[in-house]
Amino acid sequence: MADSEELTILQKAFQKHIQLFKKSASRELKWKAGTINLTIRHLKQCFTWLLEQKLIPDNPAKEIKYIPENRLQPKWITEQQERKLFAELRLLLGNPKNMEKSFGNMQ
């Protein structure tokens, strides 16, 4: 078997192992996508370094894809929640003059 053929087999094996890692980390370990992606990123960086040092002929992690992440969007309070918040503050702090004493001039 030629070296390039062996490398292709090793790359495919590595990629299968990474796919298994992604599934088991998500399902069994309950890791979030960001944690799995960070681990994959570190692996890719290690293989890139090995390639740059000429310790390996090719980067088997190059084709590994990241898991899509659900990024949380900022949430804003509704007008009703805002009114309730200010009502609670008024009850807690009393009249506006007391607010100035408590917080000072916040401008």
PDB file of C-alpha atoms in Angstrom:
ATOM      1  CA  MET A   1       0.000   0.000   0.000  1.00  0.00           C
ATOM      2  CA  ALA A   2       1.381   3.435  -0.945  1.00  0.00           C
ATOM      3  CA  ASP A   3       1.970   6.142   1.669  1.00  0.00           C
ATOM      4  CA  SER A   4      -0.681   8.440   0.162  1.00  0.00           C
ATOM      5  CA  GLU A   5      -3.219   5.612   0.191  1.00  0.00           C
ATOM      6  CA  GLU A   6      -2.446   4.895   3.861  1.00  0.00           C
ATOM      7  CA  LEU A   7      -2.816   8.573   4.644  1.00  0.00           C
ATOM      8  CA  THR A   8      -6.238   8.684   3.016  1.00  0.00           C
ATOM      9  CA  ILE A   9      -7.328   5.677   5.081  1.00  0.00           C
ATOM     10  CA  LEU A  10      -5.990   7.334   8.247  1.00  0.00           C
ATOM     11  CA  GLN A  11      -7.743  10.601   7.409  1.00  0.00           C
ATOM     12  CA  LYS A  12     -11.049   8.817   6.893  1.00  0.00           C
ATOM     13  CA  ALA A  13     -10.603   6.905  10.151  1.00  0.00           C
ATOM     14  CA  PHE A  14      -9.788  10.126  12.001  1.00  0.00           C
ATOM     15  CA  GLN A  15     -12.821  11.877  10.538  1.00  0.00           C
ATOM     16  CA  LYS A  16     -15.071   8.968  11.565  1.00  0.00           C
ATOM     17  CA  HIS A  17     -13.689   9.175  15.104  1.00  0.00           C
ATOM     18  CA  ILE A  18     -14.391  12.905  15.225  1.00  0.00           C
ATOM     19  CA  GLN A  19     -17.963  12.324  14.027  1.00  0.00           C
ATOM     20  CA  LEU A  20     -18.406   9.729  16.787  1.00  0.00           C
ATOM     21  CA  PHE A  21     -16.905  12.162  19.287  1.00  0.00           C
ATOM     22  CA  LYS A  22     -19.368  14.882  18.235  1.00  0.00           C
ATOM     23  CA  LYS A  23     -22.331  12.540  18.678  1.00  0.00           C
ATOM     24  CA  SER A  24     -21.246  11.045  22.001  1.00  0.00           C
ATOM     25  CA  ALA A  25     -20.157  14.386  23.477  1.00  0.00           C
ATOM     26  CA  SER A  26     -23.540  15.843  22.611  1.00  0.00           C
ATOM     27  CA  ARG A  27     -25.764  12.913  23.587  1.00  0.00           C
ATOM     28  CA  GLU A  28     -23.913  11.113  26.369  1.00  0.00           C
ATOM     29  CA  LEU A  29     -21.789  13.850  27.917  1.00  0.00           C
ATOM     30  CA  LYS A  30     -24.473  16.522  27.315  1.00  0.00           C
ATOM     31  CA  TRP A  31     -21.852  18.968  26.036  1.00  0.00           C
ATOM     32  CA  LYS A  32     -23.135  22.078  24.300  1.00  0.00           C
ATOM     33  CA  ALA A  33     -22.208  22.804  20.691  1.00  0.00           C
ATOM     34  CA  GLY A  34     -19.803  25.559  21.749  1.00  0.00           C
ATOM     35  CA  THR A  35     -17.823  23.181  23.979  1.00  0.00           C
ATOM     36  CA  ILE A  36     -17.625  20.549  21.248  1.00  0.00           C
ATOM     37  CA  ASN A  37     -16.595  23.169  18.686  1.00  0.00           C
ATOM     38  CA  LEU A  38     -13.880  24.456  21.009  1.00  0.00           C
ATOM     39  CA  THR A  39     -12.478  20.927  21.350  1.00  0.00           C
ATOM     40  CA  ILE A  40     -12.552  20.498  17.561  1.00  0.00           C
ATOM     41  CA  ARG A  41     -10.861  23.884  17.139  1.00  0.00           C
ATOM     42  CA  HIS A  42      -8.073  22.796  19.493  1.00  0.00           C
ATOM     43  CA  LEU A  43      -7.622  19.540  17.587  1.00  0.00           C
ATOM     44  CA  LYS A  44      -7.436  21.447  14.308  1.00  0.00           C
ATOM     45  CA  GLN A  45      -4.827  23.787  15.770  1.00  0.00           C
ATOM     46  CA  CYS A  46      -2.741  20.850  17.011  1.00  0.00           C
ATOM     47  CA  PHE A  47      -2.781  19.214  13.594  1.00  0.00           C
ATOM     48  CA  THR A  48      -1.988  22.531  11.901  1.00  0.00           C
ATOM     49  CA  TRP A  49       1.035  22.921  14.178  1.00  0.00           C
ATOM     50  CA  LEU A  50       2.147  19.337  13.467  1.00  0.00           C
ATOM     51  CA  LEU A  51       1.846  20.046   9.742  1.00  0.00           C
ATOM     52  CA  GLU A  52       3.836  23.295  10.047  1.00  0.00           C
ATOM     53  CA  GLN A  53       6.563  21.422  11.935  1.00  0.00           C
ATOM     54  CA  LYS A  54       6.580  18.859   9.108  1.00  0.00           C
ATOM     55  CA  LEU A  55       5.773  16.090  11.564  1.00  0.00           C
ATOM     56  CA  ILE A  56       2.775  14.970   9.507  1.00  0.00           C
ATOM     57  CA  PRO A  57       2.284  15.140   5.730  1.00  0.00           C
ATOM     58  CA  ASP A  58      -1.332  16.354   5.796  1.00  0.00           C
ATOM     59  CA  ASN A  59      -3.909  17.753   8.211  1.00  0.00           C
ATOM     60  CA  PRO A  60      -6.597  15.099   8.800  1.00  0.00           C
ATOM     61  CA  ALA A  61      -8.727  17.597  10.750  1.00  0.00           C
ATOM     62  CA  LYS A  62      -8.914  20.110   7.906  1.00  0.00           C
ATOM     63  CA  GLU A  63     -12.286  18.865   6.606  1.00  0.00           C
ATOM     64  CA  ILE A  64     -13.969  18.497  10.009  1.00  0.00           C
ATOM     65  CA  LYS A  65     -16.984  20.785  10.264  1.00  0.00           C
ATOM     66  CA  TYR A  66     -18.166  22.596  13.366  1.00  0.00           C
ATOM     67  CA  ILE A  67     -21.586  22.033  14.907  1.00  0.00           C
ATOM     68  CA  PRO A  68     -24.040  24.906  14.351  1.00  0.00           C
ATOM     69  CA  GLU A  69     -24.505  26.870  17.559  1.00  0.00           C
ATOM     70  CA  ASN A  70     -27.677  28.481  18.830  1.00  0.00           C
ATOM     71  CA  ARG A  71     -26.521  31.900  19.861  1.00  0.00           C
ATOM     72  CA  LEU A  72     -28.847  33.541  22.331  1.00  0.00           C
ATOM     73  CA  GLN A  73     -30.302  36.773  21.113  1.00  0.00           C
ATOM     74  CA  PRO A  74     -30.483  39.645  23.580  1.00  0.00           C
ATOM     75  CA  LYS A  75     -33.882  39.890  25.203  1.00  0.00           C
ATOM     76  CA  TRP A  76     -35.550  43.194  25.895  1.00  0.00           C
ATOM     77  CA  ILE A  77     -38.200  43.802  28.490  1.00  0.00           C
ATOM     78  CA  THR A  78     -41.694  44.578  27.300  1.00  0.00           C
ATOM     79  CA  GLU A  79     -43.465  47.855  28.080  1.00  0.00           C
ATOM     80  CA  GLN A  80     -45.606  46.015  30.610  1.00  0.00           C
ATOM     81  CA  GLN A  81     -42.494  44.623  32.328  1.00  0.00           C
ATOM     82  CA  GLU A  82     -40.925  48.094  32.297  1.00  0.00           C
ATOM     83  CA  ARG A  83     -43.999  49.645  33.947  1.00  0.00           C
ATOM     84  CA  LYS A  84     -44.013  46.882  36.567  1.00  0.00           C
ATOM     85  CA  LEU A  85     -40.293  47.404  37.222  1.00  0.00           C
ATOM     86  CA  PHE A  86     -40.695  51.142  37.745  1.00  0.00           C
ATOM     87  CA  ALA A  87     -43.775  50.599  39.918  1.00  0.00           C
ATOM     88  CA  GLU A  88     -41.776  48.211  42.096  1.00  0.00           C
ATOM     89  CA  LEU A  89     -38.932  50.736  42.300  1.00  0.00           C
ATOM     90  CA  ARG A  90     -41.358  53.473  43.331  1.00  0.00           C
ATOM     91  CA  LEU A  91     -42.777  51.229  46.058  1.00  0.00           C
ATOM     92  CA  LEU A  92     -39.327  50.235  47.198  1.00  0.00           C
ATOM     93  CA  LEU A  93     -37.788  53.695  47.149  1.00  0.00           C
ATOM     94  CA  GLY A  94     -40.781  55.872  47.803  1.00  0.00           C
ATOM     95  CA  ASN A  95     -41.155  59.203  46.057  1.00  0.00           C
ATOM     96  CA  PRO A  96     -38.698  60.583  43.447  1.00  0.00           C
ATOM     97  CA  LYS A  97     -37.006  62.808  46.038  1.00  0.00           C
ATOM     98  CA  ASN A  98     -35.983  59.696  47.961  1.00  0.00           C
ATOM     99  CA  MET A  99     -34.574  58.262  44.738  1.00  0.00           C
ATOM    100  CA  GLU A 100     -32.214  61.212  44.443  1.00  0.00           C
ATOM    101  CA  LYS A 101     -31.067  60.618  48.001  1.00  0.00           C
ATOM    102  CA  SER A 102     -30.569  56.908  47.342  1.00  0.00           C
ATOM    103  CA  PHE A 103     -28.888  57.111  43.943  1.00  0.00           C
ATOM    104  CA  GLY A 104     -27.652  60.688  43.761  1.00  0.00           C
ATOM    105  CA  ASN A 105     -27.520  62.494  40.454  1.00  0.00           C
ATOM    106  CA  MET A 106     -27.046  59.686  37.912  1.00  0.00           C
ATOM    107  CA  GLN A 107     -26.561  61.897  34.857  1.00  0.00           C
TER     108      GLN A 107
END
